[in-house]
Short mmCIF file of C-alpha atoms in Angstrom, two decimals:
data_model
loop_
_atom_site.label_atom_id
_atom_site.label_comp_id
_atom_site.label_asym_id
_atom_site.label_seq_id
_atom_site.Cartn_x
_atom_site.Cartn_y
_atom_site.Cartn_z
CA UNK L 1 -170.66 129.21 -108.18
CA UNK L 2 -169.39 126.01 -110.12
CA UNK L 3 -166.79 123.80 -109.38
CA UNK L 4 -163.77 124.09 -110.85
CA UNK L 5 -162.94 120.57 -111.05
CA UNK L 6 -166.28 118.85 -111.56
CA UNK L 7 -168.50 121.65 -112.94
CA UNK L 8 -171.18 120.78 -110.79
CA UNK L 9 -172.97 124.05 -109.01
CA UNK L 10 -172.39 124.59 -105.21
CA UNK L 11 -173.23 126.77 -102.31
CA UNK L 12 -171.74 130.07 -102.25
CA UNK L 13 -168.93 129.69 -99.30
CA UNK L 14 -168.71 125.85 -100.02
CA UNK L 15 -164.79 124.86 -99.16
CA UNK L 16 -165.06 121.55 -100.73
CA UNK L 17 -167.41 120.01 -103.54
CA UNK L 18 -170.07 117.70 -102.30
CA UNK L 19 -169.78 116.05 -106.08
CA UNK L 20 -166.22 114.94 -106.33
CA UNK L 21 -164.97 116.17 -102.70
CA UNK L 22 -162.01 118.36 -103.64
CA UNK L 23 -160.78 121.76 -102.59
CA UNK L 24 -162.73 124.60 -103.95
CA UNK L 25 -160.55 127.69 -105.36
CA UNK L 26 -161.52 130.67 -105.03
CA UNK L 27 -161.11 133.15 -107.78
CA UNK L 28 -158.74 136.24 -106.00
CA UNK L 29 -160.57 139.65 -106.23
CA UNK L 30 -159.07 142.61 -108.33
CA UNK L 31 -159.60 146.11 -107.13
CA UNK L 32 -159.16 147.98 -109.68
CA UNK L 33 -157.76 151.33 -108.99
CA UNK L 34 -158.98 154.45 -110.79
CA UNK L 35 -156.94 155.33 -113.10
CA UNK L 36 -154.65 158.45 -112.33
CA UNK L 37 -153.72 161.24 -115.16
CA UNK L 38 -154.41 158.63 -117.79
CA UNK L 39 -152.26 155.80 -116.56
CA UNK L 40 -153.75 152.64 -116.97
CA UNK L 41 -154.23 149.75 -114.43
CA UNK L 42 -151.27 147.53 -115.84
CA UNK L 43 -148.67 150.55 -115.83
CA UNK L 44 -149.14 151.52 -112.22
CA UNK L 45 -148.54 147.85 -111.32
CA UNK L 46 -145.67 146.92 -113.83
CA UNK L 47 -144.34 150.81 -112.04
CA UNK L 48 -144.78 149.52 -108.15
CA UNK L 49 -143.53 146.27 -109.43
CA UNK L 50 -139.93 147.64 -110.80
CA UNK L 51 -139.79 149.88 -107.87
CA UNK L 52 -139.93 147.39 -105.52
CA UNK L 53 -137.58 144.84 -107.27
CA UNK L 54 -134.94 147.46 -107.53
CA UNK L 55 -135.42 148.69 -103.74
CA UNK L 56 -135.04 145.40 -102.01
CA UNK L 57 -131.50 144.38 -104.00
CA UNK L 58 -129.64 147.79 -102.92
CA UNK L 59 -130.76 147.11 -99.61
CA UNK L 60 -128.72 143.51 -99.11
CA UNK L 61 -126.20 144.90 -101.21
CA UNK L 62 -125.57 147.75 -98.49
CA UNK L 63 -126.14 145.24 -95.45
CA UNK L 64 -123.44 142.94 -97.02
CA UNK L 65 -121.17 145.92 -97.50
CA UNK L 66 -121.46 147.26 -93.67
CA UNK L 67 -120.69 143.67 -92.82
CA UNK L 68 -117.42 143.53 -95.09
CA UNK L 69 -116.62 146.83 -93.70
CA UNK L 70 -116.94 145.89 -90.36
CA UNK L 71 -115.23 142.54 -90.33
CA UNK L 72 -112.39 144.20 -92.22
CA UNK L 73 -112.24 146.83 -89.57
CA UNK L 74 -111.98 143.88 -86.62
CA UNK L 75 -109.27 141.80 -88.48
CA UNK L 76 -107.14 144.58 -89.78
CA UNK L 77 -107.49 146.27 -85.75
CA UNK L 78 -107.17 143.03 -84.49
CA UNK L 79 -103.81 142.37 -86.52
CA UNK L 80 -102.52 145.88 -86.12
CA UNK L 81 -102.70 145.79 -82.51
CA UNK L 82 -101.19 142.28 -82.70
CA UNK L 83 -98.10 143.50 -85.16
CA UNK L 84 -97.82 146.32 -82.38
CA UNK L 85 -97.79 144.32 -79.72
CA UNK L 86 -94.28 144.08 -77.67
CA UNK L 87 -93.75 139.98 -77.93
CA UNK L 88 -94.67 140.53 -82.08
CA UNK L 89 -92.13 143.16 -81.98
CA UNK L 90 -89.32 141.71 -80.18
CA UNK L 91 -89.37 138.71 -81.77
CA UNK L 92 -89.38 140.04 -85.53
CA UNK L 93 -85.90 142.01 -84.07
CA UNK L 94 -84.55 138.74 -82.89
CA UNK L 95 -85.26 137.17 -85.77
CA UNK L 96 -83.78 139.62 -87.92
CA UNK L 97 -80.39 139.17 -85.47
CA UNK L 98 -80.39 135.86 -85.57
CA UNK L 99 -80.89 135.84 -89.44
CA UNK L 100 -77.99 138.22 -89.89
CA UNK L 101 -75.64 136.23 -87.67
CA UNK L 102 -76.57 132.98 -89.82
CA UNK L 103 -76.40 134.34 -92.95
CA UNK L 104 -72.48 135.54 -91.69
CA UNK L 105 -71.31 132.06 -91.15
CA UNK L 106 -69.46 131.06 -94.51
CA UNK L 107 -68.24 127.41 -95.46
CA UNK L 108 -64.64 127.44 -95.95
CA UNK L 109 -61.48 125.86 -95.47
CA UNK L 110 -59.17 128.76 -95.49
CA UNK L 111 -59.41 132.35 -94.57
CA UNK L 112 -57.31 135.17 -95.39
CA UNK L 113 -57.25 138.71 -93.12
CA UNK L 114 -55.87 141.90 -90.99
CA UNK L 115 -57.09 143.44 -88.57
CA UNK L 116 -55.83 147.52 -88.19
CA UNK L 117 -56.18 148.89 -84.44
CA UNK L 118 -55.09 152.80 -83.62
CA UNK L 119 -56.08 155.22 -80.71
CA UNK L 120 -56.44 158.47 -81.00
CA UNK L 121 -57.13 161.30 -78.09
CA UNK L 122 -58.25 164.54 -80.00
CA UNK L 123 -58.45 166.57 -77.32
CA UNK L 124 -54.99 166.08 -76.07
CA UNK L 125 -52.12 168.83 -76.61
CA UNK L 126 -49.54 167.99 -73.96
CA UNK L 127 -46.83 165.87 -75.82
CA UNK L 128 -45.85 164.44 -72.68
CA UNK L 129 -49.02 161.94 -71.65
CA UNK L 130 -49.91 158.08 -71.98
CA UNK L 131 -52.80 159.56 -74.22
CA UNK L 132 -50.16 161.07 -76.90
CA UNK L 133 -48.15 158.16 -76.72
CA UNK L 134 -50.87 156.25 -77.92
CA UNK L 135 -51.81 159.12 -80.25
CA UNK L 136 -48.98 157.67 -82.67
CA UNK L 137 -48.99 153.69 -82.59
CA UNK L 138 -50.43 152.32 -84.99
CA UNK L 139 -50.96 147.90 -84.97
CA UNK L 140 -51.72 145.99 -87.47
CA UNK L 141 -52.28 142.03 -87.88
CA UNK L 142 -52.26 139.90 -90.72
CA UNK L 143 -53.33 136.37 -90.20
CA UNK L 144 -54.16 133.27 -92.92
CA UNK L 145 -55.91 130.27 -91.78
CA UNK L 146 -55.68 126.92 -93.31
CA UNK L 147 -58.21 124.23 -91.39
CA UNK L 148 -57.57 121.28 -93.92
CA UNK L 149 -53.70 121.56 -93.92
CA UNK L 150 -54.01 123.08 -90.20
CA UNK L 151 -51.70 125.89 -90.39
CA UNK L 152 -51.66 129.18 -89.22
CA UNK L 153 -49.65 132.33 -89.67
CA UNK L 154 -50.16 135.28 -87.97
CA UNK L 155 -48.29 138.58 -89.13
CA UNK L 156 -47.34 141.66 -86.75
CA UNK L 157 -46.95 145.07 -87.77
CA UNK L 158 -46.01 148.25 -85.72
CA UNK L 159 -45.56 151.14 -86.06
CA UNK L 160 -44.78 154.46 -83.83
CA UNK L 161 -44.95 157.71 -85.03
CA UNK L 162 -44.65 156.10 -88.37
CA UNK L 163 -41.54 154.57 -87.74
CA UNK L 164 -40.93 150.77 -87.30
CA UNK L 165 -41.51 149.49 -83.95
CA UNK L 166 -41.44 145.38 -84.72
CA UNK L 167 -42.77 143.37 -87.18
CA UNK L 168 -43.22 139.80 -86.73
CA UNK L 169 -44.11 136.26 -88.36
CA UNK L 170 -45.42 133.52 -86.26
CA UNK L 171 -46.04 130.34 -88.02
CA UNK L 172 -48.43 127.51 -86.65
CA UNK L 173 -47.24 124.05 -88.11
CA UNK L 174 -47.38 120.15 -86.73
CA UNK L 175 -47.57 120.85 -82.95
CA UNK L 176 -44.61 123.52 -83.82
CA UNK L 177 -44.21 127.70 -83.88
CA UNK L 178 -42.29 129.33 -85.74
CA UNK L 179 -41.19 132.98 -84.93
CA UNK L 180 -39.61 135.37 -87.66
CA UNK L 181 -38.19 138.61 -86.16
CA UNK L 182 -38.35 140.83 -89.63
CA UNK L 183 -34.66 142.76 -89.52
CA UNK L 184 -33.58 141.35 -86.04
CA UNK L 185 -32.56 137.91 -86.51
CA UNK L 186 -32.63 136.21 -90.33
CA UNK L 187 -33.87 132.88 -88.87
CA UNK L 188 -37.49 131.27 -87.73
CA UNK L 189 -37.06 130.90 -83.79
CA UNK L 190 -38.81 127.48 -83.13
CA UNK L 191 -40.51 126.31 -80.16
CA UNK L 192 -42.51 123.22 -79.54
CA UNK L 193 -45.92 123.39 -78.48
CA UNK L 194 -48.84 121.31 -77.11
CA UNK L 195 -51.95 120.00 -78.97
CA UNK L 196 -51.87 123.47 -81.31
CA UNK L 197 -53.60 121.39 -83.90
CA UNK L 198 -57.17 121.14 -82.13
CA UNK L 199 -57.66 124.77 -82.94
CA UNK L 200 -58.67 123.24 -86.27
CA UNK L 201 -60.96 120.71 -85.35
CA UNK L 202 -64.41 121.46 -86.32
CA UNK L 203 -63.41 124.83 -86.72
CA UNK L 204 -64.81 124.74 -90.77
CA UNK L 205 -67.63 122.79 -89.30
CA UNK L 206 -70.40 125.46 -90.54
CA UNK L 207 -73.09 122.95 -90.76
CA UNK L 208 -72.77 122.71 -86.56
CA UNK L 209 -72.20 126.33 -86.04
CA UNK L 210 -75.88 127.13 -88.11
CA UNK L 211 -77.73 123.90 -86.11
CA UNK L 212 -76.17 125.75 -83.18
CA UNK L 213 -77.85 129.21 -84.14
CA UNK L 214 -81.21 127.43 -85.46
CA UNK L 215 -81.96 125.64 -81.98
CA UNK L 216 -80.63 128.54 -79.93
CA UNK L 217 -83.32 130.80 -81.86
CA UNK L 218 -85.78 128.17 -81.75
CA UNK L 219 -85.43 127.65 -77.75
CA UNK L 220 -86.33 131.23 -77.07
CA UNK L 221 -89.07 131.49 -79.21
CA UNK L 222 -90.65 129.18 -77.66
CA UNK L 223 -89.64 130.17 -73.79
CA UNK L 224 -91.25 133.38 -74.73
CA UNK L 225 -93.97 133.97 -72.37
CA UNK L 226 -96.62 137.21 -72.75
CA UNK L 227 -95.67 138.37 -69.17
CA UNK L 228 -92.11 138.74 -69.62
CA UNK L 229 -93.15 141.27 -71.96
CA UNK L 230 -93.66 145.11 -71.17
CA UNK L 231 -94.60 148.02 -73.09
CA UNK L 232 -95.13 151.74 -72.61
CA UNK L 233 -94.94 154.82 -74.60
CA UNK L 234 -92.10 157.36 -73.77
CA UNK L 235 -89.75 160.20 -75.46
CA UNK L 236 -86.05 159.60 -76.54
CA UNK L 237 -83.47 161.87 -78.13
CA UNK L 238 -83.10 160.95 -81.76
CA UNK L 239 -80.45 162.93 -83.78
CA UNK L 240 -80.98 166.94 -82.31
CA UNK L 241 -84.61 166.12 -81.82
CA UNK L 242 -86.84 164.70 -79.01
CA UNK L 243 -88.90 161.42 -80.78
CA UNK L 244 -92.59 159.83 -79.25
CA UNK L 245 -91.53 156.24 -79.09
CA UNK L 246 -93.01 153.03 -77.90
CA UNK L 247 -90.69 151.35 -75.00
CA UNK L 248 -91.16 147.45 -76.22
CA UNK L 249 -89.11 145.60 -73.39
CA UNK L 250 -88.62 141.87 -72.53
CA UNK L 251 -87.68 141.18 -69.09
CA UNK L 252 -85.16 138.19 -69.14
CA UNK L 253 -85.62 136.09 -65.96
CA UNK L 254 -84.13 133.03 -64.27
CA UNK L 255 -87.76 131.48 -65.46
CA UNK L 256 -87.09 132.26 -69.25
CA UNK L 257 -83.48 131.35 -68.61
CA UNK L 258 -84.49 127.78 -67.32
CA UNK L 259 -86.96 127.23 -69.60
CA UNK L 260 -84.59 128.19 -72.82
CA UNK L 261 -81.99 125.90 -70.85
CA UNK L 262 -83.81 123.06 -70.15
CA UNK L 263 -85.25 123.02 -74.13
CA UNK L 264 -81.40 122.84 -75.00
CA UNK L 265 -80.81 120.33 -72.52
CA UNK L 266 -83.45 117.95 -74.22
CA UNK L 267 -82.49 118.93 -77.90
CA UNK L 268 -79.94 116.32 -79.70
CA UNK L 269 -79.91 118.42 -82.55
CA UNK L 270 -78.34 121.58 -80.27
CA UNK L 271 -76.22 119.10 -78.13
CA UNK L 272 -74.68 117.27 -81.01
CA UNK L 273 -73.45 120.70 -82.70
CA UNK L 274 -72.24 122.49 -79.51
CA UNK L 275 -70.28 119.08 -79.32
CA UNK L 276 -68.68 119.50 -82.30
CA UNK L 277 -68.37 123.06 -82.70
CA UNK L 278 -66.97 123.09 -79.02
CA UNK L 279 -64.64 120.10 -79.86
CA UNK L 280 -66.06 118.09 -76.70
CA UNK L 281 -68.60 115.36 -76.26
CA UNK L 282 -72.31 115.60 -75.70
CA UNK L 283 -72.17 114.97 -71.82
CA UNK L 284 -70.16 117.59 -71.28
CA UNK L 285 -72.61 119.98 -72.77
CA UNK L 286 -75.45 118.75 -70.82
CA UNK L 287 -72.91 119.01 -67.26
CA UNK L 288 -72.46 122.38 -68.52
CA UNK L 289 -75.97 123.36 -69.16
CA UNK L 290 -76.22 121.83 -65.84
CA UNK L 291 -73.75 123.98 -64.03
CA UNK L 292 -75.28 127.12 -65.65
CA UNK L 293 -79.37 125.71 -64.22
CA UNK L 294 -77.81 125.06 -60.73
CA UNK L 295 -76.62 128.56 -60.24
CA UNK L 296 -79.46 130.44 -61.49
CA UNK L 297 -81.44 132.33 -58.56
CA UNK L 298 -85.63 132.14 -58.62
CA UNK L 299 -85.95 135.61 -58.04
CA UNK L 300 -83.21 137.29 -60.28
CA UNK L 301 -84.13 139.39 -63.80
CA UNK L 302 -81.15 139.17 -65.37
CA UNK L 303 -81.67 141.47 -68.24
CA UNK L 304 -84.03 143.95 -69.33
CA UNK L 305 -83.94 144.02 -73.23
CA UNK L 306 -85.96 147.11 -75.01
CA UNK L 307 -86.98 147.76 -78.47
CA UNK L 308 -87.78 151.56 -79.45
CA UNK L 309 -90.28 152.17 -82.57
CA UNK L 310 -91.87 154.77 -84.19
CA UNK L 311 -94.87 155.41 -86.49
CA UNK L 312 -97.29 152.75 -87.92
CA UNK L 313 -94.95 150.35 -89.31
CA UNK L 314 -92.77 150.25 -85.86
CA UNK L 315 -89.78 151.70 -86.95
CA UNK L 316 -86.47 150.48 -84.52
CA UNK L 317 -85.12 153.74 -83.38
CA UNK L 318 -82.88 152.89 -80.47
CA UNK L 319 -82.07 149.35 -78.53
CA UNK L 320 -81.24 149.44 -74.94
CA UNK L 321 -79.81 146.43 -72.61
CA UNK L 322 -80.23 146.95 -68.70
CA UNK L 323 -79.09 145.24 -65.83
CA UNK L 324 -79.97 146.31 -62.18
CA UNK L 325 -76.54 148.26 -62.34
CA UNK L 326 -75.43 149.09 -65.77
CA UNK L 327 -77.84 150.30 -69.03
CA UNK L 328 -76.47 150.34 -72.52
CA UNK L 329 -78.58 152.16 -75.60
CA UNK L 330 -77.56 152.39 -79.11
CA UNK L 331 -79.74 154.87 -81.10
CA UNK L 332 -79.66 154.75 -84.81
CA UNK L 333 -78.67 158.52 -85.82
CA UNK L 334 -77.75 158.05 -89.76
CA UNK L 335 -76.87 155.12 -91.95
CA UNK L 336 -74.40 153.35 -91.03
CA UNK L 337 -74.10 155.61 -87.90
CA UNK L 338 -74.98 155.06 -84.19
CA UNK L 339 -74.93 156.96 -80.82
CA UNK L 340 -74.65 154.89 -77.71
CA UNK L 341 -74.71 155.70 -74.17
CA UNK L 342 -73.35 153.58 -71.06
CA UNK L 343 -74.64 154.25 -67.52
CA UNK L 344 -73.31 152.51 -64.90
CA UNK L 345 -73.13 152.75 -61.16
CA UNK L 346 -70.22 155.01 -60.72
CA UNK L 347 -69.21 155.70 -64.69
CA UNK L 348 -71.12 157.51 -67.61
CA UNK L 349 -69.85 157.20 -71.41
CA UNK L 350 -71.50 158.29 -74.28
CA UNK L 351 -69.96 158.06 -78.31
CA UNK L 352 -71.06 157.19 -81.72
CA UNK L 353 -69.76 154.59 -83.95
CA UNK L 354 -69.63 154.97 -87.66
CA UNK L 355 -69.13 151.78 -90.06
CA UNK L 356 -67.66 152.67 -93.20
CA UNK L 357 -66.32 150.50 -96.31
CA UNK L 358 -63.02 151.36 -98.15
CA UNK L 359 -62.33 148.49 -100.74
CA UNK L 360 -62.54 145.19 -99.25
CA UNK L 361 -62.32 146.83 -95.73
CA UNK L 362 -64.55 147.34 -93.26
CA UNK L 363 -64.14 150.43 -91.16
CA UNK L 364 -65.30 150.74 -87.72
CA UNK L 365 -64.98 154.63 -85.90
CA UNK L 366 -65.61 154.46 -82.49
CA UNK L 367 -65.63 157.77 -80.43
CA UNK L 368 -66.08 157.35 -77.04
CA UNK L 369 -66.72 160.56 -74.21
CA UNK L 370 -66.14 159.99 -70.26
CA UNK L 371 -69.17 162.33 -69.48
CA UNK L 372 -67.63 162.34 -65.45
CA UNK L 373 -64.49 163.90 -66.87
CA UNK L 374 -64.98 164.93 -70.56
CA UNK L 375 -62.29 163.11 -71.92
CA UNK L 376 -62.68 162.05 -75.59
CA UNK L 377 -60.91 158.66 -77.03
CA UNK L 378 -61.66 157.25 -80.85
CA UNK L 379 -61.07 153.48 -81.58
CA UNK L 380 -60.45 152.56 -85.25
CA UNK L 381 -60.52 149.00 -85.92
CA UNK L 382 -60.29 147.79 -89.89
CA UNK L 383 -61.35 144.50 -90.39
CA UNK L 384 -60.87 142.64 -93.95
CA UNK L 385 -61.51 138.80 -94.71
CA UNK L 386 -61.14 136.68 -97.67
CA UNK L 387 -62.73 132.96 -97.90
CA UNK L 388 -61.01 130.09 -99.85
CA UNK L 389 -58.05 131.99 -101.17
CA UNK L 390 -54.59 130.52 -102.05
CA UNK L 391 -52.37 131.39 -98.99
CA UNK L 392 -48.66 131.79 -98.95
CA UNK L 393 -46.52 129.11 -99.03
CA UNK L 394 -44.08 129.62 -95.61
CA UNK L 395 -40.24 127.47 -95.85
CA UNK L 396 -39.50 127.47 -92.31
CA UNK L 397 -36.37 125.08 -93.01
CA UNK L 398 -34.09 127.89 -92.02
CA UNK L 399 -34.76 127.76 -88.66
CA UNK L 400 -33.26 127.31 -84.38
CA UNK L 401 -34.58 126.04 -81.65
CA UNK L 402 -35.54 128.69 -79.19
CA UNK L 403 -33.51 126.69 -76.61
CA UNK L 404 -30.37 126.75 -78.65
CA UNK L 405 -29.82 130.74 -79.28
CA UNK L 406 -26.74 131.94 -77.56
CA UNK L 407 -25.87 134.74 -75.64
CA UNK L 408 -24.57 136.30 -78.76
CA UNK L 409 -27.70 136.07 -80.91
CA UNK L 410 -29.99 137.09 -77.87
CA UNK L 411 -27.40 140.27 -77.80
CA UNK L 412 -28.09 140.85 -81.72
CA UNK L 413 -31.55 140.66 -81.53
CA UNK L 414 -31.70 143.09 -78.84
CA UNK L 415 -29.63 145.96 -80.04
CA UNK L 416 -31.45 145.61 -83.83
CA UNK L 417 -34.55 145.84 -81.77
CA UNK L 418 -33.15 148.90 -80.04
CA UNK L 419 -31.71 151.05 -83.43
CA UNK L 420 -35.43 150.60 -85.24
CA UNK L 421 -36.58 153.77 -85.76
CA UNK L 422 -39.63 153.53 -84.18
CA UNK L 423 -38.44 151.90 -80.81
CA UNK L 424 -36.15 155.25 -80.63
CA UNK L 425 -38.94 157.51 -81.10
CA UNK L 426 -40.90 155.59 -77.92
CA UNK L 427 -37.92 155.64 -75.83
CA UNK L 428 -37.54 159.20 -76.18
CA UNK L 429 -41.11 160.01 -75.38
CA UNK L 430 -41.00 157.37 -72.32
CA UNK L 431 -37.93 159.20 -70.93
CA UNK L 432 -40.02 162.34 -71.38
CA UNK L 433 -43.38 161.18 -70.13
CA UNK L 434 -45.40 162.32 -67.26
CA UNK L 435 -48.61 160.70 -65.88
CA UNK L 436 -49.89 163.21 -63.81
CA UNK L 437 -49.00 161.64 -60.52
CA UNK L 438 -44.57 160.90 -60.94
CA UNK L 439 -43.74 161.41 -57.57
CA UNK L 440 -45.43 158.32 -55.99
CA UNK L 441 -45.16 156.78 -59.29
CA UNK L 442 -41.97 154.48 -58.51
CA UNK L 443 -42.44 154.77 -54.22
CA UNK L 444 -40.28 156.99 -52.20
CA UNK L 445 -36.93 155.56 -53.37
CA UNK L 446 -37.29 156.14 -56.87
CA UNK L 447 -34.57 158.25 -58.74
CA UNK L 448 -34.80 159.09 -62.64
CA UNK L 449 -31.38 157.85 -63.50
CA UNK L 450 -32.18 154.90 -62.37
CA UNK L 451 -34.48 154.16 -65.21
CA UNK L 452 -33.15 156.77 -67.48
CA UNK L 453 -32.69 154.88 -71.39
CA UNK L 454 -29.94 156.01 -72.91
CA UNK L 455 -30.48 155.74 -77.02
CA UNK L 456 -26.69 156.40 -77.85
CA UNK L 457 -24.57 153.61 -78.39
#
């Protein structure tokens, strides 16, 4: 065997060349393989070869992929349990609340309105009740606001049985009110009155009133504590049909109540704009939050506030306030359309409420049932506003001094009151009306011609 290096011969199973001292290499050995069905040597390796490059690639490729998979499986659980949990949940609702009630407050600096009220008693036939009295008034009040010019006038209108009852102006102006009786008396009635203009003060103040919502939001997100929070999974009546919910409930405590208060307490931001949006000065805010800290009680939960959801993407189904004596749920039934129920210690009401839109007003049905006695009673309330409108322009320059009426005009007003068509209607029915209960109604010396009305003249 020669050296590689040197050429000079050595010992078979010399390591290192006694000429020139370096490293002998070894040739490697082939074995040569018979050759099988005609394949030659250098195919069967170039074949193990290719077979072995392409085997050890898909195997890394499937290790990474069971790694993806699995760390996809841990975040996404990991994140759907979180999104499920009952804090996650809660909050996203308040959020959404506080959100809506933000997004309501509009700058302005005047505001135009009514407000429609009636009660109705279906299920009443007997003509002479409270309940069908009721059945046929109808109320409804105009008002426009200026807060730069600070005036104010509110409008009446009644009605019962669809005839007129009253209808009234009362005008807010310079410390001053101004009363127009509509077909009574052709002149404003004026009265003085004290500091009426500080209703205006930082009434348009919108920049306040959202600060005010902001750190109010902000203080109980961060008061929010993962014990306060419960959840458990239960059945509710949705609709006609019974629903598998999850109960998501946060139990409001003097704790979470000191904490939120005492975050307030420390906030300028919150204390500036309850200043101004309450029209008094910071230190009175922070007496007040004061007041509120000193008569909390260690051991008191105050309110129990629960969330219902359904399904994988936690839909709300139902909302539900509780206090140690009184619960209140609201269960979404259709849009637009809610059923709510009332328990309390010694009452039980149940009803749904229905918001609807006609125009530019918002309708709001609300039928309410006394479960104890299974009377029925429906609310309708019609709300319209209108933000930075021209109002109308009120000449109260034809006007008296409340003080300086005589007898004589207090006599006119009162017998116009007494021949509108409505107010005869309602004296009728009050002559005619029983409560249920007229013979201790009055005491023992009560006798009907005493408080008989006569209507002719």
């Amino acid at each position: 065997m020669k050296c590689k290096n040197c050429g000079v011969e050595v010992t078979n199973g010399s390591q290192v060349c006694s000429s020139c001292g370096k490293n002998i290499e070894v040739a490697e050995q082939v074995v040569v393989t018979p050759v099988i069905e005609s394949q030659n040597v250098s195919d069967g390796v170039a074949m193990f070869n290719k077979e072995y490059e392409s085997e050890k690639p898909k195997s890394k490729v499937a290790l990474i992929i069971i790694i993806i998979v699995a760390l996809l499986v841990i975040v996404i659980g990991g994140a759907f349990y979180f999104l499920r949990s009952p804090k996650m949940i809660l909050t996203k609702t308040f959020n959404q609340v506080f959100a809506t009630l933000e997004n309501s407050i509009v700058t302005f600096d005047t505001i135009k309105g009514s407000l429609s009220i009636e009660v109705k008693f279906p299920e009443v036939s007997d003509e002479e009740t409270i309940q069908s009295l009721l059945n046929d008034m109808f109320i409804n009040i105009g008002y426009e606001i200026d807060y730069k010019g600070k005036t104010s006038l509110v409008s009446f209108n009644t009605k019962y049985d669809n005839g007129k009852l009253l209808d009234a102006d009362v005008y807010l102006k310079n410390n001053k009110g101004y009363v127009l009786l509509d077909g009574l008396y052709d002149k404003y009635i004026s009265v003085d009155l004290e500091n009426t203009d500080s209703i205006y003060d930082n009434a348009g103040d919108t920049d306040s009133q959202k600060t005010l919502f902001l750190e109010v939001k902000n203080a109980i997100t961060k008061s929010l504590k993962s014990e306060y929070f419960e959840k458990s999974n239960t059945e509710i009546v949705v609709g006609a049909e019974k629903v598998k919910v999850a109960k998501n409930s946060l139990v409001v405590n003097s704790e979470m109540l000191k904490d939120i208060l005492n975050i307030l307490k420390e906030n300028d931001n919150f204390l500036e704009s309850a200043a101004n949006v309450s029209n008094i000065t910071k230190q009175e805010v922070i007496e007040q939050l004061e007041d509120i800290l000193d008569e909390l009680n260690d051991k008191d939960n105050y309110l129990t506030i629960s969330v219902y959801t359904k399904g994988l993407v936690n839909d709300v189904v139902a909302v539900e306030f509780a206090t140690k004596s009184e619960t209140v749920t609201a269960t979404s039934v259709a849009n637009n359309q809610f059923k709510f129920d009332f328990i309390g210690e010694e009452d039980k009401f149940s009803g749904v409420i229905t918001l609807t839109t006609k125009n530019k007003q918002t309708v709001i049905d609300l039928e309410i049932k006394d479960v104890k006695d299974e009377t029925m009673m429906e609310l309708i309330l019609g709300v319209e506003n209108e933000y930075n409108v021209n109002l109308k322009n009120v000449d109260v320059s034809n006007n008296i001094d409340v003080y300086s009426l005589t007898e004589e005009d207090s006599t006119q007003i009162l017998m116009s009151l007494m021949e509108q068509p409505g107010v005869i209607k309602l004296i009728e029915q009050l002559n005619d009306l029983s409560f249920g209960y007229e013979d201790n109604l009055y005491g023992d010396d009560y006798y009907e011609e005493d408080y008989y009305i006569d209507t002719e003249y």
